[in-house]
mmCIF file of C-alpha atoms in Angstrom:
data_model
loop_
_atom_site.group_PDB
_atom_site.id
_atom_site.type_symbol
_atom_site.label_atom_id
_atom_site.label_comp_id
_atom_site.label_asym_id
_atom_site.label_seq_id
_atom_site.Cartn_x
_atom_site.Cartn_y
_atom_site.Cartn_z
ATOM 1 C CA MET C 1443 0.000 0.000 0.000
ATOM 2 C CA ILE C 1444 1.367 3.436 -0.959
ATOM 3 C CA LYS C 1445 1.900 5.845 1.909
ATOM 4 C CA TYR C 1446 1.531 9.608 1.658
ATOM 5 C CA LYS C 1447 4.804 11.515 2.009
ATOM 6 C CA TYR C 1448 5.193 15.139 3.017
ATOM 7 C CA GLY C 1449 5.379 17.303 -0.085
ATOM 8 C CA ASP C 1450 3.500 14.827 -2.282
ATOM 9 C CA ARG C 1451 0.157 15.799 -3.729
ATOM 10 C CA MET C 1452 -2.796 14.163 -2.019
ATOM 11 C CA LYS C 1453 -5.007 12.099 -4.323
ATOM 12 C CA LEU C 1454 -8.566 13.374 -4.543
ATOM 13 C CA VAL C 1455 -11.095 10.607 -5.210
ATOM 14 C CA GLY C 1456 -14.644 11.655 -6.043
ATOM 15 C CA ILE C 1457 -17.436 9.334 -4.950
ATOM 16 C CA VAL C 1458 -21.068 9.660 -5.965
ATOM 17 C CA GLU C 1459 -23.303 10.246 -2.968
ATOM 18 C CA ARG C 1460 -26.458 8.169 -2.790
ATOM 19 C CA ALA C 1461 -29.946 9.000 -1.548
ATOM 20 C CA TYR C 1462 -31.170 7.282 1.609
ATOM 21 C CA TYR C 1463 -34.198 7.778 3.822
ATOM 22 C CA ASN C 1464 -33.966 8.285 7.579
ATOM 23 C CA LYS C 1465 -36.482 7.111 10.182
ATOM 24 C CA ASP C 1466 -38.622 10.193 9.469
ATOM 25 C CA ASN C 1467 -38.724 9.270 5.777
ATOM 26 C CA GLN C 1468 -36.608 12.271 4.859
ATOM 27 C CA LYS C 1469 -34.250 11.841 1.911
ATOM 28 C CA ILE C 1470 -30.612 12.473 2.730
ATOM 29 C CA MET C 1471 -27.495 12.298 0.564
ATOM 30 C CA GLN C 1472 -24.404 10.574 1.892
ATOM 31 C CA ILE C 1473 -21.259 8.639 1.062
ATOM 32 C CA ASN C 1474 -21.416 4.899 1.564
ATOM 33 C CA GLU C 1475 -19.930 4.366 5.024
ATOM 34 C CA ALA C 1476 -18.260 1.060 4.152
ATOM 35 C CA ILE C 1477 -16.421 2.692 1.251
ATOM 36 C CA ARG C 1478 -15.399 5.632 3.448
ATOM 37 C CA LYS C 1479 -13.912 3.223 5.998
ATOM 38 C CA ALA C 1480 -12.157 1.205 3.304
ATOM 39 C CA PHE C 1481 -10.396 4.253 1.882
ATOM 40 C CA SER C 1482 -9.608 5.815 5.250
ATOM 41 C CA ALA C 1483 -6.720 3.335 5.417
ATOM 42 C CA TYR C 1484 -4.966 5.127 2.536
ATOM 43 C CA ASP C 1485 -2.953 8.027 3.913
ATOM 44 C CA GLU C 1486 -2.551 9.656 0.501
ATOM 45 C CA VAL C 1487 -6.257 9.711 -0.388
ATOM 46 C CA CYS C 1488 -8.979 12.269 0.289
ATOM 47 C CA LEU C 1489 -12.564 11.338 -0.539
ATOM 48 C CA ILE C 1490 -14.944 14.004 -1.799
ATOM 49 C CA GLY C 1491 -18.669 13.463 -2.237
ATOM 50 C CA ILE C 1492 -20.170 14.385 -5.605
ATOM 51 C CA LEU C 1493 -23.749 15.614 -5.382
ATOM 52 C CA PRO C 1494 -26.359 15.912 -8.144
ATOM 53 C CA THR C 1495 -26.677 19.396 -9.575
ATOM 54 C CA ASN C 1496 -30.457 19.172 -9.908
ATOM 55 C CA GLU C 1497 -33.262 16.787 -9.018
ATOM 56 C CA LYS C 1498 -33.810 15.638 -12.604
ATOM 57 C CA ALA C 1499 -30.197 14.496 -12.886
ATOM 58 C CA TYR C 1500 -30.850 12.070 -10.047
ATOM 59 C CA VAL C 1501 -34.027 10.350 -11.190
ATOM 60 C CA ASP C 1502 -34.000 6.861 -12.700
ATOM 61 C CA MET C 1503 -32.176 6.691 -16.011
ATOM 62 C CA LYS C 1504 -34.285 7.353 -19.114
ATOM 63 C CA MET C 1505 -32.548 6.516 -22.371
ATOM 64 C CA GLY C 1506 -32.215 9.358 -24.844
ATOM 65 C CA GLU C 1507 -33.395 12.073 -22.439
ATOM 66 C CA ASP C 1508 -30.807 14.690 -21.434
ATOM 67 C CA LEU C 1509 -31.555 15.602 -17.824
ATOM 68 C CA ILE C 1510 -28.366 17.576 -17.125
ATOM 69 C CA THR C 1511 -28.532 21.215 -18.196
ATOM 70 C CA LYS C 1512 -25.722 23.301 -19.646
ATOM 71 C CA GLU C 1513 -25.298 25.138 -16.346
ATOM 72 C CA ASP C 1514 -25.273 21.850 -14.444
ATOM 73 C CA LYS C 1515 -22.483 20.574 -16.675
ATOM 74 C CA LYS C 1516 -20.359 23.639 -15.922
ATOM 75 C CA LYS C 1517 -20.675 22.974 -12.188
ATOM 76 C CA LEU C 1518 -20.039 19.278 -12.569
ATOM 77 C CA ASP C 1519 -17.056 19.756 -14.871
ATOM 78 C CA TYR C 1520 -15.436 22.115 -12.373
ATOM 79 C CA ILE C 1521 -15.708 19.491 -9.614
ATOM 80 C CA LEU C 1522 -14.733 16.544 -11.808
ATOM 81 C CA ASN C 1523 -11.635 18.332 -13.102
ATOM 82 C CA GLN C 1524 -10.327 18.515 -9.535
ATOM 83 C CA CYS C 1525 -10.639 14.754 -9.007
ATOM 84 C CA ASP C 1526 -7.892 12.243 -9.776
ATOM 85 C CA GLY C 1527 -10.209 9.227 -9.777
ATOM 86 C CA PHE C 1528 -13.815 8.213 -9.172
ATOM 87 C CA ILE C 1529 -15.936 5.614 -7.415
ATOM 88 C CA ILE C 1530 -19.444 4.920 -8.692
ATOM 89 C CA PRO C 1531 -21.020 2.964 -5.812
ATOM 90 C CA GLY C 1532 -23.996 0.670 -5.559
ATOM 91 C CA GLY C 1533 -27.568 1.801 -5.088
ATOM 92 C CA SER C 1534 -31.145 0.985 -5.983
ATOM 93 C CA SER C 1535 -30.692 2.295 -9.531
ATOM 94 C CA TRP C 1536 -28.308 4.263 -11.712
ATOM 95 C CA TYR C 1537 -28.693 7.756 -13.114
ATOM 96 C CA GLN C 1538 -27.540 9.937 -15.973
ATOM 97 C CA PHE C 1539 -25.473 11.618 -13.289
ATOM 98 C CA ASP C 1540 -23.417 8.413 -12.895
ATOM 99 C CA GLU C 1541 -22.864 8.065 -16.616
ATOM 100 C CA TYR C 1542 -21.764 11.684 -16.990
ATOM 101 C CA ILE C 1543 -19.056 11.162 -14.379
ATOM 102 C CA MET C 1544 -17.801 7.956 -15.995
ATOM 103 C CA LYS C 1545 -17.748 9.620 -19.420
ATOM 104 C CA HIS C 1546 -15.516 12.320 -17.946
ATOM 105 C CA ALA C 1547 -13.221 9.667 -16.454
ATOM 106 C CA ILE C 1548 -13.033 7.810 -19.767
ATOM 107 C CA GLU C 1549 -12.355 10.938 -21.830
ATOM 108 C CA GLN C 1550 -9.688 12.156 -19.389
ATOM 109 C CA ASP C 1551 -8.213 8.674 -18.818
ATOM 110 C CA LYS C 1552 -8.816 8.921 -15.080
ATOM 111 C CA PRO C 1553 -9.148 5.741 -12.998
ATOM 112 C CA PHE C 1554 -12.648 4.747 -11.927
ATOM 113 C CA LEU C 1555 -14.216 1.842 -10.065
ATOM 114 C CA ALA C 1556 -17.907 1.096 -10.633
ATOM 115 C CA ILE C 1557 -19.648 -1.111 -8.058
ATOM 116 C CA CYS C 1558 -22.979 -2.978 -8.375
ATOM 117 C CA ALA C 1559 -25.433 -0.405 -9.819
ATOM 118 C CA GLY C 1560 -22.377 1.519 -11.014
ATOM 119 C CA PHE C 1561 -21.265 -1.611 -12.859
ATOM 120 C CA GLN C 1562 -24.695 -1.877 -14.486
ATOM 121 C CA ALA C 1563 -24.500 1.796 -15.490
ATOM 122 C CA LEU C 1564 -21.114 1.208 -17.126
ATOM 123 C CA CYS C 1565 -22.499 -1.717 -19.122
ATOM 124 C CA SER C 1566 -25.506 0.402 -20.090
ATOM 125 C CA MET C 1567 -23.236 3.116 -21.501
ATOM 126 C CA TYR C 1568 -21.887 0.617 -24.012
ATOM 127 C CA ALA C 1569 -25.147 -1.187 -24.749
ATOM 128 C CA VAL C 1570 -25.691 -2.059 -28.399
ATOM 129 C CA ASP C 1571 -29.309 -0.902 -28.126
ATOM 130 C CA ARG C 1572 -29.482 2.238 -25.980
ATOM 131 C CA LYS C 1573 -33.196 2.598 -26.683
ATOM 132 C CA GLN C 1574 -33.980 -0.150 -24.200
ATOM 133 C CA PHE C 1575 -35.435 1.285 -21.008
ATOM 134 C CA ASP C 1576 -35.077 -1.746 -18.744
ATOM 135 C CA MET C 1577 -31.431 -2.686 -19.152
ATOM 136 C CA THR C 1578 -31.440 -5.493 -16.589
ATOM 137 C CA SER C 1579 -33.369 -8.679 -15.841
ATOM 138 C CA ARG C 1580 -34.693 -9.897 -12.503
ATOM 139 C CA LEU C 1581 -32.992 -12.867 -10.904
ATOM 140 C CA ASN C 1582 -35.400 -15.649 -10.004
ATOM 141 C CA HIS C 1583 -33.360 -17.185 -7.173
ATOM 142 C CA ASP C 1584 -31.379 -16.120 -4.123
ATOM 143 C CA ARG C 1585 -27.909 -17.269 -5.185
ATOM 144 C CA HIS C 1586 -27.005 -13.645 -5.833
ATOM 145 C CA TYR C 1587 -28.441 -12.009 -2.758
ATOM 146 C CA GLY C 1588 -27.387 -12.529 0.842
ATOM 147 C CA GLU C 1589 -25.671 -10.979 3.841
ATOM 148 C CA GLN C 1590 -23.256 -8.264 2.766
ATOM 149 C CA HIS C 1591 -20.346 -9.642 4.808
ATOM 150 C CA LEU C 1592 -20.758 -13.264 3.693
ATOM 151 C CA TYR C 1593 -19.523 -15.127 0.625
ATOM 152 C CA ILE C 1594 -22.435 -16.155 -1.612
ATOM 153 C CA HIS C 1595 -20.831 -17.694 -4.700
ATOM 154 C CA GLN C 1596 -17.613 -18.063 -6.699
ATOM 155 C CA ASN C 1597 -16.625 -15.885 -9.641
ATOM 156 C CA GLN C 1598 -14.509 -17.186 -12.497
ATOM 157 C CA ILE C 1599 -11.829 -14.604 -13.401
ATOM 158 C CA LEU C 1600 -10.977 -14.590 -17.088
ATOM 159 C CA ASP C 1601 -7.392 -14.836 -18.321
ATOM 160 C CA GLY C 1602 -5.638 -11.820 -19.796
ATOM 161 C CA THR C 1603 -7.768 -9.286 -17.904
ATOM 162 C CA LEU C 1604 -6.839 -6.490 -15.531
ATOM 163 C CA LEU C 1605 -8.859 -8.211 -12.832
ATOM 164 C CA LYS C 1606 -6.850 -11.416 -13.251
ATOM 165 C CA LYS C 1607 -3.624 -9.437 -12.922
ATOM 166 C CA ILE C 1608 -4.967 -7.878 -9.728
ATOM 167 C CA VAL C 1609 -6.293 -10.920 -7.862
ATOM 168 C CA LYS C 1610 -3.861 -13.410 -9.455
ATOM 169 C CA ASP C 1611 -6.382 -16.224 -9.190
ATOM 170 C CA SER C 1612 -8.756 -18.017 -11.558
ATOM 171 C CA SER C 1613 -11.666 -18.030 -9.093
ATOM 172 C CA ILE C 1614 -12.577 -15.904 -6.090
ATOM 173 C CA PRO C 1615 -15.454 -15.994 -3.573
ATOM 174 C CA VAL C 1616 -17.656 -12.877 -3.479
ATOM 175 C CA ASN C 1617 -20.645 -11.475 -1.667
ATOM 176 C CA SER C 1618 -23.749 -10.525 -3.647
ATOM 177 C CA LEU C 1619 -26.448 -7.922 -3.026
ATOM 178 C CA HIS C 1620 -28.240 -7.591 -6.363
ATOM 179 C CA HIS C 1621 -31.677 -8.694 -7.529
ATOM 180 C CA ASP C 1622 -31.076 -7.641 -11.157
ATOM 181 C CA TYR C 1623 -28.373 -8.575 -13.637
ATOM 182 C CA VAL C 1624 -27.063 -7.344 -16.988
ATOM 183 C CA ASN C 1625 -28.907 -9.138 -19.790
ATOM 184 C CA PHE C 1626 -28.015 -7.070 -22.859
ATOM 185 C CA LYS C 1627 -25.267 -6.977 -25.467
ATOM 186 C CA PHE C 1628 -22.607 -4.276 -25.272
ATOM 187 C CA HIS C 1629 -19.487 -3.249 -27.155
ATOM 188 C CA SER C 1630 -15.963 -2.024 -26.250
ATOM 189 C CA LEU C 1631 -16.045 -3.605 -22.790
ATOM 190 C CA ARG C 1632 -14.047 -6.683 -21.929
ATOM 191 C CA ILE C 1633 -15.685 -9.312 -19.729
ATOM 192 C CA SER C 1634 -13.527 -9.911 -16.648
ATOM 193 C CA ALA C 1635 -15.570 -12.261 -14.477
ATOM 194 C CA ILE C 1636 -18.573 -14.579 -14.658
ATOM 195 C CA SER C 1637 -20.372 -16.230 -11.753
ATOM 196 C CA GLU C 1638 -20.539 -20.008 -11.398
ATOM 197 C CA ASP C 1639 -24.095 -19.922 -12.789
ATOM 198 C CA GLY C 1640 -23.222 -17.757 -15.793
ATOM 199 C CA ILE C 1641 -24.148 -14.241 -14.588
ATOM 200 C CA LEU C 1642 -21.931 -11.368 -15.762
ATOM 201 C CA GLU C 1643 -19.945 -10.136 -12.744
ATOM 202 C CA ALA C 1644 -17.191 -7.804 -14.020
ATOM 203 C CA VAL C 1645 -16.180 -5.781 -17.077
ATOM 204 C CA GLU C 1646 -13.289 -3.487 -17.882
ATOM 205 C CA LEU C 1647 -12.006 -1.008 -20.456
ATOM 206 C CA SER C 1648 -8.932 -2.518 -22.090
ATOM 207 C CA ASN C 1649 -7.463 0.773 -23.304
ATOM 208 C CA HIS C 1650 -8.008 2.677 -20.052
ATOM 209 C CA ARG C 1651 -5.580 3.230 -17.177
ATOM 210 C CA PHE C 1652 -8.061 1.707 -14.730
ATOM 211 C CA GLY C 1653 -11.689 1.316 -15.733
ATOM 212 C CA LEU C 1654 -13.263 -1.570 -13.851
ATOM 213 C CA GLY C 1655 -16.883 -2.446 -13.107
ATOM 214 C CA ILE C 1656 -17.789 -5.187 -10.622
ATOM 215 C CA GLN C 1657 -21.187 -6.542 -9.565
ATOM 216 C CA TRP C 1658 -20.205 -7.511 -6.003
ATOM 217 C CA HIS C 1659 -19.315 -5.272 -3.027
ATOM 218 C CA PRO C 1660 -15.626 -5.465 -1.996
ATOM 219 C CA GLU C 1661 -16.138 -2.633 0.524
ATOM 220 C CA TYR C 1662 -18.197 -4.936 2.754
ATOM 221 C CA LEU C 1663 -15.919 -7.959 2.505
ATOM 222 C CA MET C 1664 -12.551 -6.199 2.775
ATOM 223 C CA ASP C 1665 -10.772 -9.519 2.268
ATOM 224 C CA LYS C 1666 -7.439 -9.931 0.488
ATOM 225 C CA ASN C 1667 -9.014 -9.629 -2.974
ATOM 226 C CA SER C 1668 -10.946 -6.497 -2.001
ATOM 227 C CA ARG C 1669 -7.750 -4.870 -0.783
ATOM 228 C CA LYS C 1670 -5.927 -5.854 -3.965
ATOM 229 C CA ILE C 1671 -8.612 -4.141 -6.063
ATOM 230 C CA PHE C 1672 -8.548 -0.971 -3.958
ATOM 231 C CA ASP C 1673 -4.731 -0.954 -3.851
ATOM 232 C CA LYS C 1674 -4.512 -1.177 -7.645
ATOM 233 C CA PHE C 1675 -7.143 1.531 -8.069
ATOM 234 C CA ILE C 1676 -5.201 3.929 -5.837
ATOM 235 C CA ASP C 1677 -1.873 2.944 -7.387
ATOM 236 C CA SER C 1678 -3.226 3.759 -10.854
ATOM 237 C CA ILE C 1679 -3.946 7.373 -9.897
ATOM 238 C CA LYS C 1680 -1.081 9.631 -10.884
#
């Protein structure tokens, strides 16, 4: 793990804040606490929450509808330009807001890690048919949903991928917190991992410094493979 040294520039990692409801049913925006804890171990990293610039930018994704205004983009671009890397975390859905951030990361060759719903958003960006509204299918069993800190199934890691170079293993155990899964064709993304029952579990951008999307939640497991993924993500930020 890289340690921050005096005089070095701190690495600013932007993370999308998600909407949650408190006991009074009031919507609040916050950073995923498990991810905050995971990255607090890196002395050279500062996390910054990225908030939606308007309410429309944070509604469920609608294909072909531009919900981010010109003024919103100016605000977002200013924030995104300050960040060295990005985390697109899990959630109940994904938004145009998520895709805008990943597009910035891809265009600027900045490292990004997309988790669960973020992974599905990344796949959606490269879907062959972007006119589809429902870009996922519902799982009809519980092999992909369980306690966040427990292993649920094995993932096969494909040879020649960034993920294989990171974990250095052909199969790893993962947790699983998703009811939906990617069921559509996409282009320009390389498949990195598949579950033991054939569900897509990870994709990556081959020509990007670090562009990885994973369906499981390493921030809750924080096992050796989770740390390897986070270490490589941080190491890839210049």
